[in-house]
Coordinates of N, CA and C in Angstrom, one line a residue:
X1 N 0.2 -24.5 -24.2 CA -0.2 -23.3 -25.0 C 0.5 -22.1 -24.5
X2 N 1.1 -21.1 -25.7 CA 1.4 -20.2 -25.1 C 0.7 -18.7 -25.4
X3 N 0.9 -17.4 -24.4 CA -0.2 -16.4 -25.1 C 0.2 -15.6 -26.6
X4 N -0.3 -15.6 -27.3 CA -0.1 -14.7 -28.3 C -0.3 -12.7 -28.3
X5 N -0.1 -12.2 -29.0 CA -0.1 -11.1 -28.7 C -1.6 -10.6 -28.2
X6 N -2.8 -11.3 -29.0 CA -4.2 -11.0 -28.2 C -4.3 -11.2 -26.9
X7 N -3.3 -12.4 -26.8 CA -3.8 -12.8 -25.3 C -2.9 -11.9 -24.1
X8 N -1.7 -11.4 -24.4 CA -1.0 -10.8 -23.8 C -1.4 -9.0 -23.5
X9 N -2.4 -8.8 -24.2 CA -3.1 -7.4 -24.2 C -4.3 -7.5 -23.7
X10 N -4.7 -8.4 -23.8 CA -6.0 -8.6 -23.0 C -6.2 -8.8 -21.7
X11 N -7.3 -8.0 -21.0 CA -7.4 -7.7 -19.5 C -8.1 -9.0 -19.1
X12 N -9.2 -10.1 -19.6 CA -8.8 -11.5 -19.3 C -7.6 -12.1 -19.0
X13 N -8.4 -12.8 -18.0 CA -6.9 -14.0 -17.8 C -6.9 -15.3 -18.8
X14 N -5.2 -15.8 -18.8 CA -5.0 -16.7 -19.4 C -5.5 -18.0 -19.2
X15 N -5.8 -19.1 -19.7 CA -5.9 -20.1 -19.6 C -4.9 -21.3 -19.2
X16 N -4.0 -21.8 -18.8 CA -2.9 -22.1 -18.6 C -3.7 -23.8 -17.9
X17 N -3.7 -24.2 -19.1 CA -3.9 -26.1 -19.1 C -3.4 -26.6 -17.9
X18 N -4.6 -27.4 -17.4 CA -4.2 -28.5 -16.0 C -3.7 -27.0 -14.8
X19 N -3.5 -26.1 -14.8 CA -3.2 -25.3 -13.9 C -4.6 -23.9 -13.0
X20 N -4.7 -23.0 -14.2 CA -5.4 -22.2 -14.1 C -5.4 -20.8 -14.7
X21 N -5.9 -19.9 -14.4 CA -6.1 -18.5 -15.2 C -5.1 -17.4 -14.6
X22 N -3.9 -17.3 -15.4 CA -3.3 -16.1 -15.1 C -3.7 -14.7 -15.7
X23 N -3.3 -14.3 -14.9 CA -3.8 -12.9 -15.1 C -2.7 -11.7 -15.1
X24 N -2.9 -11.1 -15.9 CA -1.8 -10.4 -16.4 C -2.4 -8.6 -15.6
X25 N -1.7 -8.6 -14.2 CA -2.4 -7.7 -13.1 C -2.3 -6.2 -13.9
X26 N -2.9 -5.4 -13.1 CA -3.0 -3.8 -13.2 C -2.3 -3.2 -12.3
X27 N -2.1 -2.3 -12.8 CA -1.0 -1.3 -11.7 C -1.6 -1.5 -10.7
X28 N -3.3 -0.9 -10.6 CA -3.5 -1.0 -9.4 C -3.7 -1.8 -8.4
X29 N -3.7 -3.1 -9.0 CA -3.1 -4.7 -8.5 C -2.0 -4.4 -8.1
X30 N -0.6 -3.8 -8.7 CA 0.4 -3.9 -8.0 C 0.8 -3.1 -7.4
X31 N 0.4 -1.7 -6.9 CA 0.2 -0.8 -5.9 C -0.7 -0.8 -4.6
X32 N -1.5 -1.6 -4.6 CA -2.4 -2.8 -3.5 C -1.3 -2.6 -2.4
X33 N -1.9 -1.9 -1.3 CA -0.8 -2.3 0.0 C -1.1 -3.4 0.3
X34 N -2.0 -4.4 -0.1 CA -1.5 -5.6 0.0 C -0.5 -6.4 -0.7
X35 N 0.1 -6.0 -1.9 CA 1.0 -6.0 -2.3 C 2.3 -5.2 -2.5
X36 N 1.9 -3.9 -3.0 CA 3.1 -2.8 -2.8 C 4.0 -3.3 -4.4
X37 N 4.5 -2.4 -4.9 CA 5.4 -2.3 -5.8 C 6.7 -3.3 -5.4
X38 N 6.9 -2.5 -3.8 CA 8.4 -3.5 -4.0 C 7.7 -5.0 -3.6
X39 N 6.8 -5.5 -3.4 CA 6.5 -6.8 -3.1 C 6.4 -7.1 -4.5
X40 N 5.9 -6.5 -5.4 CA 5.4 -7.0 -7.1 C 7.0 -7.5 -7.7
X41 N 7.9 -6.7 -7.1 CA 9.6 -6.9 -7.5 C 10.0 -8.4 -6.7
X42 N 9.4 -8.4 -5.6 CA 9.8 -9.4 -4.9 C 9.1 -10.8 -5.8
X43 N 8.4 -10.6 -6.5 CA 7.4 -11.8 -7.0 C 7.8 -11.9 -8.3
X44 N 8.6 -10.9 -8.8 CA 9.5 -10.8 -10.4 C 10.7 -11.6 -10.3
X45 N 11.4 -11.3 -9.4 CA 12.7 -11.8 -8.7 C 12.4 -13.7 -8.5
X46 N 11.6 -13.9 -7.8 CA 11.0 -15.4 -7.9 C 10.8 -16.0 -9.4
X47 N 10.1 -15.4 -10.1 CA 9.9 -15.8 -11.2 C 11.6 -15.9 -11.8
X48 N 12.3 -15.0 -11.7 CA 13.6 -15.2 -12.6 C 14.7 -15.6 -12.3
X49 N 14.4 -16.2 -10.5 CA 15.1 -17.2 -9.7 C 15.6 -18.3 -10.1
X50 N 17.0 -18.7 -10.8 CA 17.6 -20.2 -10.7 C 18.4 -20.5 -9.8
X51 N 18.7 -21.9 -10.0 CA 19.2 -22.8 -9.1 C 20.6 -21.9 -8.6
X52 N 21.3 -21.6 -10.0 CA 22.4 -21.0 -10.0 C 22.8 -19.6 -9.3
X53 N 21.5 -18.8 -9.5 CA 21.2 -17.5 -8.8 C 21.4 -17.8 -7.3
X54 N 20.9 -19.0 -6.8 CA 20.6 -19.5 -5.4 C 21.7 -19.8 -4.9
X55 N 22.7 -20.1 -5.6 CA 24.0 -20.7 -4.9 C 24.3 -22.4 -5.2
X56 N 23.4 -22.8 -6.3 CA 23.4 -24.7 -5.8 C 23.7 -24.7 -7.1
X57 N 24.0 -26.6 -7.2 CA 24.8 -26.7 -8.6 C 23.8 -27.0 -9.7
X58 N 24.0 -27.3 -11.0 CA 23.1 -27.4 -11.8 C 22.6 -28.4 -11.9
X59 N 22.9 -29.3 -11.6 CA 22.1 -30.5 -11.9 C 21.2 -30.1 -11.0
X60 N 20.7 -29.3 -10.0 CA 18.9 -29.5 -9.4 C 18.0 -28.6 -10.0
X61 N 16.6 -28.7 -10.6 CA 15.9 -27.9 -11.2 C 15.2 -26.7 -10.1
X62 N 15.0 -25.6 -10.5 CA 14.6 -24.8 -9.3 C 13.1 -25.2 -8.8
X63 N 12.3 -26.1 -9.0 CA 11.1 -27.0 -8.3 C 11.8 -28.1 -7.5
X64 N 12.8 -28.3 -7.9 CA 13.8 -29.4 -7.0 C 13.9 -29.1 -5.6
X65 N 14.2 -27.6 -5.6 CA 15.2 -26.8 -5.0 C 14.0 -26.1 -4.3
X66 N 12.9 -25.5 -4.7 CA 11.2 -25.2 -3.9 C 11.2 -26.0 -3.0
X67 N 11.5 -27.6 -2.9 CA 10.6 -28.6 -2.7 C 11.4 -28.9 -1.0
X68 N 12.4 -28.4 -1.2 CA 13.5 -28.8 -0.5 C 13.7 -27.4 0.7
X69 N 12.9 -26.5 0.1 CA 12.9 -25.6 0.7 C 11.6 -24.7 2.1
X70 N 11.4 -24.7 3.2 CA 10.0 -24.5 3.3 C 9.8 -23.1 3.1
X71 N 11.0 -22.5 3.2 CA 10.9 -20.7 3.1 C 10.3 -20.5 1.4
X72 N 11.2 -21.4 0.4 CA 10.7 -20.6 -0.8 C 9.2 -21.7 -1.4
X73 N 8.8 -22.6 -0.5 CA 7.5 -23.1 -0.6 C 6.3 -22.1 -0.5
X74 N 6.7 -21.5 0.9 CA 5.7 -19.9 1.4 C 5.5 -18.6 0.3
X75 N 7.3 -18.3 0.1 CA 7.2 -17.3 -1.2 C 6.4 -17.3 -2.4
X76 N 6.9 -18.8 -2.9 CA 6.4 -19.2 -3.8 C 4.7 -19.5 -4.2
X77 N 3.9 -19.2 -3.1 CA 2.9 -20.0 -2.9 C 2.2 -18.5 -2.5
X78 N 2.3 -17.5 -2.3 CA 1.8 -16.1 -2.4 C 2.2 -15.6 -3.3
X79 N 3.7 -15.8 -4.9 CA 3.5 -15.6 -5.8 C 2.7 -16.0 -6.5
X80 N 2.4 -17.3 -6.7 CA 1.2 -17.9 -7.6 C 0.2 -17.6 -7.2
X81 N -0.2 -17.2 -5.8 CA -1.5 -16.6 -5.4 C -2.3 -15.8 -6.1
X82 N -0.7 -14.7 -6.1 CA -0.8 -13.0 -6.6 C -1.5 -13.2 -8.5
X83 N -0.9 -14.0 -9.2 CA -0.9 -13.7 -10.2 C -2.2 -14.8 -10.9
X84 N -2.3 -16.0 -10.4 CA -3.5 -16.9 -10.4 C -4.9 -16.5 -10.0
X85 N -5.5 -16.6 -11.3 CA -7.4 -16.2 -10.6 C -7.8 -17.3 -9.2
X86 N -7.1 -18.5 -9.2 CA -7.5 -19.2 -8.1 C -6.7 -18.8 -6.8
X87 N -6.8 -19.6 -6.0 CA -6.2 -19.8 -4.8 C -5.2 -21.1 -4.7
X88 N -3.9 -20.8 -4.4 CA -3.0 -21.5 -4.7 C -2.7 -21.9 -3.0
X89 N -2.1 -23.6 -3.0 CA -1.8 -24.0 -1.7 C -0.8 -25.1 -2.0
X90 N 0.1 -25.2 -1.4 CA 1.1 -26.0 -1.2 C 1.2 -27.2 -0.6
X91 N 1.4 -28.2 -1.1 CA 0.6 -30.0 -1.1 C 2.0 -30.3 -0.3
X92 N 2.8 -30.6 1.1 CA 3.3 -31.1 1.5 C 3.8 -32.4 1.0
X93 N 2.7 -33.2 1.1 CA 2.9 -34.6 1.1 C 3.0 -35.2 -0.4
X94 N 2.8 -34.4 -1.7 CA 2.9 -34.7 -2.6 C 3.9 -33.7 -3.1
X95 N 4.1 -33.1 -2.3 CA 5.3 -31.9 -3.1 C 5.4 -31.1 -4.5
X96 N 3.9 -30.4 -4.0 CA 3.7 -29.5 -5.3 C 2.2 -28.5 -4.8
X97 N 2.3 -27.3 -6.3 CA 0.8 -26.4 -5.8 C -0.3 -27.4 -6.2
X98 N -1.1 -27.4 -5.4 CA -2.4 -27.7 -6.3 C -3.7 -25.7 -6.1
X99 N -4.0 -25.8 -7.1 CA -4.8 -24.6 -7.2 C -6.3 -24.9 -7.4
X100 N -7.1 -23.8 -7.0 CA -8.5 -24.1 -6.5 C -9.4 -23.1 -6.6
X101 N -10.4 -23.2 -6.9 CA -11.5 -22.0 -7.6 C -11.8 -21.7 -6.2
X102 N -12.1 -20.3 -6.1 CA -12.0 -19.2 -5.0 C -13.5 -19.9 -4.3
X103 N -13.7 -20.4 -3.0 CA -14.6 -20.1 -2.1 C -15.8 -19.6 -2.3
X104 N -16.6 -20.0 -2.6 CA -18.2 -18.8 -1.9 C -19.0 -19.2 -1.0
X105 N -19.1 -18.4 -0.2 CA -19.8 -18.6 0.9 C -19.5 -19.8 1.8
X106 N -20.0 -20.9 2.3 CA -20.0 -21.7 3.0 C -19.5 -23.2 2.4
X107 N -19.4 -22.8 0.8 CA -18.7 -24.0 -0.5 C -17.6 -24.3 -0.4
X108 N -16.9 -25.3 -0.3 CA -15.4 -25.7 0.1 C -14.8 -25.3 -1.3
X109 N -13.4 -25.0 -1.2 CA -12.7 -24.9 -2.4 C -12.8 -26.0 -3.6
X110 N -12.8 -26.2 -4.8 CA -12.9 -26.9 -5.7 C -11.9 -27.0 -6.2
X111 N -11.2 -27.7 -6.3 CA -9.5 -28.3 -7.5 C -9.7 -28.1 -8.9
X112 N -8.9 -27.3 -9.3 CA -9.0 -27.0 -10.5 C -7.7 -27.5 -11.1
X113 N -6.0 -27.7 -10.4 CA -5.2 -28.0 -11.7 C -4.0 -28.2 -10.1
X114 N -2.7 -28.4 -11.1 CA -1.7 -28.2 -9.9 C -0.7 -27.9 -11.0
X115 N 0.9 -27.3 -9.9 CA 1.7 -26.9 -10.2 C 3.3 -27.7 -10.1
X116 N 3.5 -28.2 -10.8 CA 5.1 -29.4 -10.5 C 6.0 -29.1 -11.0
X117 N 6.8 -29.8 -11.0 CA 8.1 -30.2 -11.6 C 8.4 -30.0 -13.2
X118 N 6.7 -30.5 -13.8 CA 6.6 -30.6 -15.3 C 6.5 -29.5 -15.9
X119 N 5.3 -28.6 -15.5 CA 5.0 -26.9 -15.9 C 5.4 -26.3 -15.2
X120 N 5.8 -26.4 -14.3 CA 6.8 -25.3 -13.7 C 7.0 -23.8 -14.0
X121 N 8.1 -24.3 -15.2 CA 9.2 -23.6 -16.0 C 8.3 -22.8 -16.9
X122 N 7.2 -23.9 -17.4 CA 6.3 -23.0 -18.4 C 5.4 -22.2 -17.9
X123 N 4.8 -22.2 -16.8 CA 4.4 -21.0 -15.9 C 4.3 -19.8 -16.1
X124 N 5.8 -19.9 -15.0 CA 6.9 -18.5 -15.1 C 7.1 -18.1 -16.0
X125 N 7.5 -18.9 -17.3 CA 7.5 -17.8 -18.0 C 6.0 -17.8 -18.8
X126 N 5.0 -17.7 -18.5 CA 3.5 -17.3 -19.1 C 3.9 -15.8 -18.1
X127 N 3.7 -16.2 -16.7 CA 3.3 -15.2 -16.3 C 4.3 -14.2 -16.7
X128 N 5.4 -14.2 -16.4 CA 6.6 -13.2 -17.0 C 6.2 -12.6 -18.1
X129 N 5.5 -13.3 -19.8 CA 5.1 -12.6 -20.4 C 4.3 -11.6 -20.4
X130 N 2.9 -12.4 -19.5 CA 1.7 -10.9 -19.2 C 2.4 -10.2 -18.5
X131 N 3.7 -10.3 -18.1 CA 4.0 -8.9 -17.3 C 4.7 -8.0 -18.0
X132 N 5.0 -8.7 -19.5 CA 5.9 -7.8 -20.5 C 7.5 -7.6 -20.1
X133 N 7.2 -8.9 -19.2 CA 9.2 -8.8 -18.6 C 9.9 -10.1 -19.4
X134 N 11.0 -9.7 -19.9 CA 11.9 -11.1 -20.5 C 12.8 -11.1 -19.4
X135 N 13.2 -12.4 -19.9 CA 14.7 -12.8 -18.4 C 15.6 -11.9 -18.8
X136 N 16.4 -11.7 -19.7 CA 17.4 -11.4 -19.9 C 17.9 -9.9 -19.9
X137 N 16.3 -9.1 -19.5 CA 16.4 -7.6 -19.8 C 16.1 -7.1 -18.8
X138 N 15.4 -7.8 -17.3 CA 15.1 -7.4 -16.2 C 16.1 -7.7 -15.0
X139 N 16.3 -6.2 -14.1 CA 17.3 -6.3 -13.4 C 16.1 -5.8 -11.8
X140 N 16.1 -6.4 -10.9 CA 15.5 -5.6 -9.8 C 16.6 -5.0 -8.9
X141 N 16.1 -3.7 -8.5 CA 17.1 -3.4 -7.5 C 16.6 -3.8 -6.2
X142 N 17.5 -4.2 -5.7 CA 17.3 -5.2 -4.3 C 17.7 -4.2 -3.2
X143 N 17.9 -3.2 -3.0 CA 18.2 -2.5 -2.7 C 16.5 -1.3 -1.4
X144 N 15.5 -1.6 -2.5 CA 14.4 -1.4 -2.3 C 14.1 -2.1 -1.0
X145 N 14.1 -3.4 -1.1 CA 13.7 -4.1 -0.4 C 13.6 -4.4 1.3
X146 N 12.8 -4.5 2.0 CA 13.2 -4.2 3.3 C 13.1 -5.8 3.8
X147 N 12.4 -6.6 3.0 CA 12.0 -7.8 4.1 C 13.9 -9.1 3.8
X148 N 14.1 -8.8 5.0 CA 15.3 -9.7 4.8 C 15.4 -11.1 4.1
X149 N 14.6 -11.8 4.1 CA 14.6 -13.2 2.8 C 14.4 -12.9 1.7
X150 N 13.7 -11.7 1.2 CA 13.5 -11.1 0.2 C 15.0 -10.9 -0.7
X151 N 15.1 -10.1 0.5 CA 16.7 -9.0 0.3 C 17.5 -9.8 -0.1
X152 N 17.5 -11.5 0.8 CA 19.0 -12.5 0.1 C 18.9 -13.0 -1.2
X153 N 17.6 -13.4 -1.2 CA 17.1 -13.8 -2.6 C 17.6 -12.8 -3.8
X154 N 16.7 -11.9 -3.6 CA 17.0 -10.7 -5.0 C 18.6 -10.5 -5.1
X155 N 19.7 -10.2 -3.7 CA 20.7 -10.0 -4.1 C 21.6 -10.8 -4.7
X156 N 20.9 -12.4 -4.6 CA 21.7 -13.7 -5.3 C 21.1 -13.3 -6.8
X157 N 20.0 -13.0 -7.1 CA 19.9 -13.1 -8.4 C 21.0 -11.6 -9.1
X158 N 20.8 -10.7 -8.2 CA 22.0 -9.4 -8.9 C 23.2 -9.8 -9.0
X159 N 23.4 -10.5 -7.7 CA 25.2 -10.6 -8.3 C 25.0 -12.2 -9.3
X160 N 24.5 -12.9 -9.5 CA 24.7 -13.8 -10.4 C 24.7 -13.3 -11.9
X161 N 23.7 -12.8 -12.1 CA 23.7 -11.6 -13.5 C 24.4 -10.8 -13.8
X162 N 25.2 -10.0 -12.3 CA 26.6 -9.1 -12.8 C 27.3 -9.8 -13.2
X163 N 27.6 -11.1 -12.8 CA 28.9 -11.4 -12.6 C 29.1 -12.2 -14.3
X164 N 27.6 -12.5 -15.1 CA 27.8 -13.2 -16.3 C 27.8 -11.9 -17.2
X165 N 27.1 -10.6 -16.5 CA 27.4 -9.8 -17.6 C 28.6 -9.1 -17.5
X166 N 29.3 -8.5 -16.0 CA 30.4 -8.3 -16.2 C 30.3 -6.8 -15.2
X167 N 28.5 -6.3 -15.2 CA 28.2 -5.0 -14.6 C 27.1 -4.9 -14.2
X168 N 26.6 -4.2 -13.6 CA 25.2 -3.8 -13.4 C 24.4 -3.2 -14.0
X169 N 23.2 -3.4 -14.4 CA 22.4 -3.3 -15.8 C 21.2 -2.6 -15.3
X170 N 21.1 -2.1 -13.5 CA 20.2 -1.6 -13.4 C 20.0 -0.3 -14.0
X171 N 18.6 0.6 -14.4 CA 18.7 1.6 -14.8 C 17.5 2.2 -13.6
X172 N 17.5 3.0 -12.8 CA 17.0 3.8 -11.8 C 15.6 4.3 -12.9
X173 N 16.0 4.9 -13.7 CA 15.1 5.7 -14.8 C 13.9 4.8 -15.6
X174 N 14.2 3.3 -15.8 CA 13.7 2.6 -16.3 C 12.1 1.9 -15.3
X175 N 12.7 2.4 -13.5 CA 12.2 1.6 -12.6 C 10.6 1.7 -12.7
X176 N 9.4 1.2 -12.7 CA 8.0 0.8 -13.0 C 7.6 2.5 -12.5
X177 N 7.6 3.2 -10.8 CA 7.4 4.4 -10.8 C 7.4 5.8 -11.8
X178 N 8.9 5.2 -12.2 CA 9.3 6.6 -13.1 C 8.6 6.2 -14.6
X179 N 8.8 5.8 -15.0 CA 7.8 5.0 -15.7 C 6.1 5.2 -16.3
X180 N 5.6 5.4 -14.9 CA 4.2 5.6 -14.6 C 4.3 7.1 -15.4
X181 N 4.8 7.7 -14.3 CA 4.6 9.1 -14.2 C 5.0 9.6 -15.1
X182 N 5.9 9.2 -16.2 CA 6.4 9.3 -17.6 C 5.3 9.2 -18.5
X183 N 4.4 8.1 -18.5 CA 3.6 8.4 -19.4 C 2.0 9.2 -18.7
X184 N 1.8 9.2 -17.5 CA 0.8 9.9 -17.0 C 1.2 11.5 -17.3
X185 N 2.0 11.9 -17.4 CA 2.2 13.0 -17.9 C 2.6 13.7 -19.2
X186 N 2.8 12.8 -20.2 CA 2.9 12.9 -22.0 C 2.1 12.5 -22.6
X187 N 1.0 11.7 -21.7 CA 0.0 11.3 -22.9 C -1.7 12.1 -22.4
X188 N -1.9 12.3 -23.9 CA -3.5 13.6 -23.9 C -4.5 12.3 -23.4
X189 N -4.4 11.3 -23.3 CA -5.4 10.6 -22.7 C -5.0 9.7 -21.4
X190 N -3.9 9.4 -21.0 CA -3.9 8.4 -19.7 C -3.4 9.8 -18.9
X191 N -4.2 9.6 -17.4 CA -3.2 10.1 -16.4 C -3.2 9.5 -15.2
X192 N -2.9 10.5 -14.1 CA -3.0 9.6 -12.7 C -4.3 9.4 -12.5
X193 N -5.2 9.7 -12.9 CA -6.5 8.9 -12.3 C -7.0 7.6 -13.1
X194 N -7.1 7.3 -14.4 CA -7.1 5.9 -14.9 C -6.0 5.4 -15.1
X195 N -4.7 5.8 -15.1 CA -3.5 4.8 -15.6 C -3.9 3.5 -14.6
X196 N -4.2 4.1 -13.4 CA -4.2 2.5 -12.7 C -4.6 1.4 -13.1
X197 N -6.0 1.7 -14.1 CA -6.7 0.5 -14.5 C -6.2 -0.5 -15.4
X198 N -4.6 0.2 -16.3 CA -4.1 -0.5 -17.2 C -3.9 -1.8 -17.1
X199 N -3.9 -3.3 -17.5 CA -2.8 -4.0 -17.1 C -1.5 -3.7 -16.9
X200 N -0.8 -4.5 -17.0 CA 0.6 -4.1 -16.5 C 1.6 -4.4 -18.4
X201 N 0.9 -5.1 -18.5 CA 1.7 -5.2 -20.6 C 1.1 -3.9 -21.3
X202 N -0.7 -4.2 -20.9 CA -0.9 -2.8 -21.7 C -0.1 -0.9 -21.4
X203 N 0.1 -1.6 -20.1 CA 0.8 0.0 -19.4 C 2.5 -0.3 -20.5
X204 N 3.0 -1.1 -20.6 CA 4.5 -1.1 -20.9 C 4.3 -0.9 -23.0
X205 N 3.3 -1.7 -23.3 CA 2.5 -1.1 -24.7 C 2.7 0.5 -24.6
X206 N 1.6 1.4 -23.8 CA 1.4 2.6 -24.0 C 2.8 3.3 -23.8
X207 N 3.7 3.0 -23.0 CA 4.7 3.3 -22.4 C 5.4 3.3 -24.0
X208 N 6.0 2.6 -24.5 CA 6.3 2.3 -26.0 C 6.3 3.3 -27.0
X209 N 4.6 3.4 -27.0 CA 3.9 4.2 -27.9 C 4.2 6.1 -27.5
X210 N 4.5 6.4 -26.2 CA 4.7 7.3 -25.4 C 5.9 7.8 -26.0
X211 N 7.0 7.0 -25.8 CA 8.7 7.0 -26.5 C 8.1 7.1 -28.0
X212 N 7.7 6.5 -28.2 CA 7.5 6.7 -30.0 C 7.4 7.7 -30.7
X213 N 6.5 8.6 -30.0 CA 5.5 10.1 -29.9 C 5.9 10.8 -29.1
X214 N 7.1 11.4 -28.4 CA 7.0 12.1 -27.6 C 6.8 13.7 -28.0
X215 N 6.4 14.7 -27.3 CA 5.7 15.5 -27.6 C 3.9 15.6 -27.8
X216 N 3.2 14.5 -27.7 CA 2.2 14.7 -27.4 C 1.6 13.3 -28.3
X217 N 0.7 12.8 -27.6 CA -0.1 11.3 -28.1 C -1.3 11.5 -28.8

């Protein structure tokens, strides 16, 4: 199942069969120094990671290529963390996530769904939708970035995208900060003190509506 426009606006999380509840985060989810903006980039960048971006040939699927990997097992496994209501852990021995309804108190985790080879692909792109990001339109600047596996990652996915489009597509102007502060300052009702609360689709909605109207909402 995929989200429809109700579901992509709404501050609930998704349902996502055999797996678990994505959630389509808030700014101030992604401004979390436990997270940090450029980490939220680092976890966009994974999402729109292929085999090809990575350097390897096409015949391996990029769960092929996770599986084979223990670095992007780790990444990968604090992405789905970040964006899953559960708690996500990485099954060695069967080579895949399994995900698990959060802990209380002294209660062991409970299994709720896992993550493979088969939904994968369909995932990524759920979550990619609640974030209001398409493949084909998102460029991260890698540039940001300070954590060096990060940094090789993101820059395989930039130069693989230059190189099919021919240039670099990033827009500085477009980047989630400038952004904020674009519409915290043109609209008569959001500013810096609630924007935070937005989701992150509803913020790129209002953002929309902002351009639409400029001069005053």
């Amino acid at each position: 199942m995929k989200p429809d426009y109700s579901d992509l606006i709404s501050p609930f999380p998704f349902y996502a069969e055999h797996i678990g509840h994505v959630k389509s985060p808030t700014l101030k989810d992604i401004w979390n120094p436990k997270t940090t903006w450029q980490g939220y980039q680092i976890y966009l960048g994974l999402l729109l990671l292929t085999p090809q971006d990575y350097g390897c040939e096409e015949n391996i699927s990029m769960f092929d290529l996770i599986c084979s990997d223990l670095r992007l097992q780790k990444s990968y496994t604090a992405m789905f963390d970040f964006f899953l209501e559960e708690t996500v852990l990485w099954d060695k021995s069967n080579h895949l996530f399994f995900t698990y309804a959060k802990a209380e108190e002294n209660n062991p985790m409970i299994p709720v769904g896992m993550i493979d080879g088969e939904n994968f692909s369909g995932l990524c792109d759920i979550i990619l939708q609640r974030c209001g990001v398409e493949r084909r339109d998102y460029d991260v600047d890698a540039s940001k970035i300070k954590n060096k596996r990060a940094m090789e990652i993101l820059n395989k996915i930039r130069r693989g995208r230059q190189a099919a489009s021919g240039k670099s597509s990033h827009n500085k102007g477009m980047e989630l900060p400038n952004l904020v502060t674009a519409v915290a300052v043109q609209s008569n009702s959001i500013n810096f003190t609630n924007i935070w609360d937005l989701t992150i689709y509803q913020f790129y909605e209002q953002f929309k509506k902002t351009e639409t109207h400029k001069g005053g909402i």
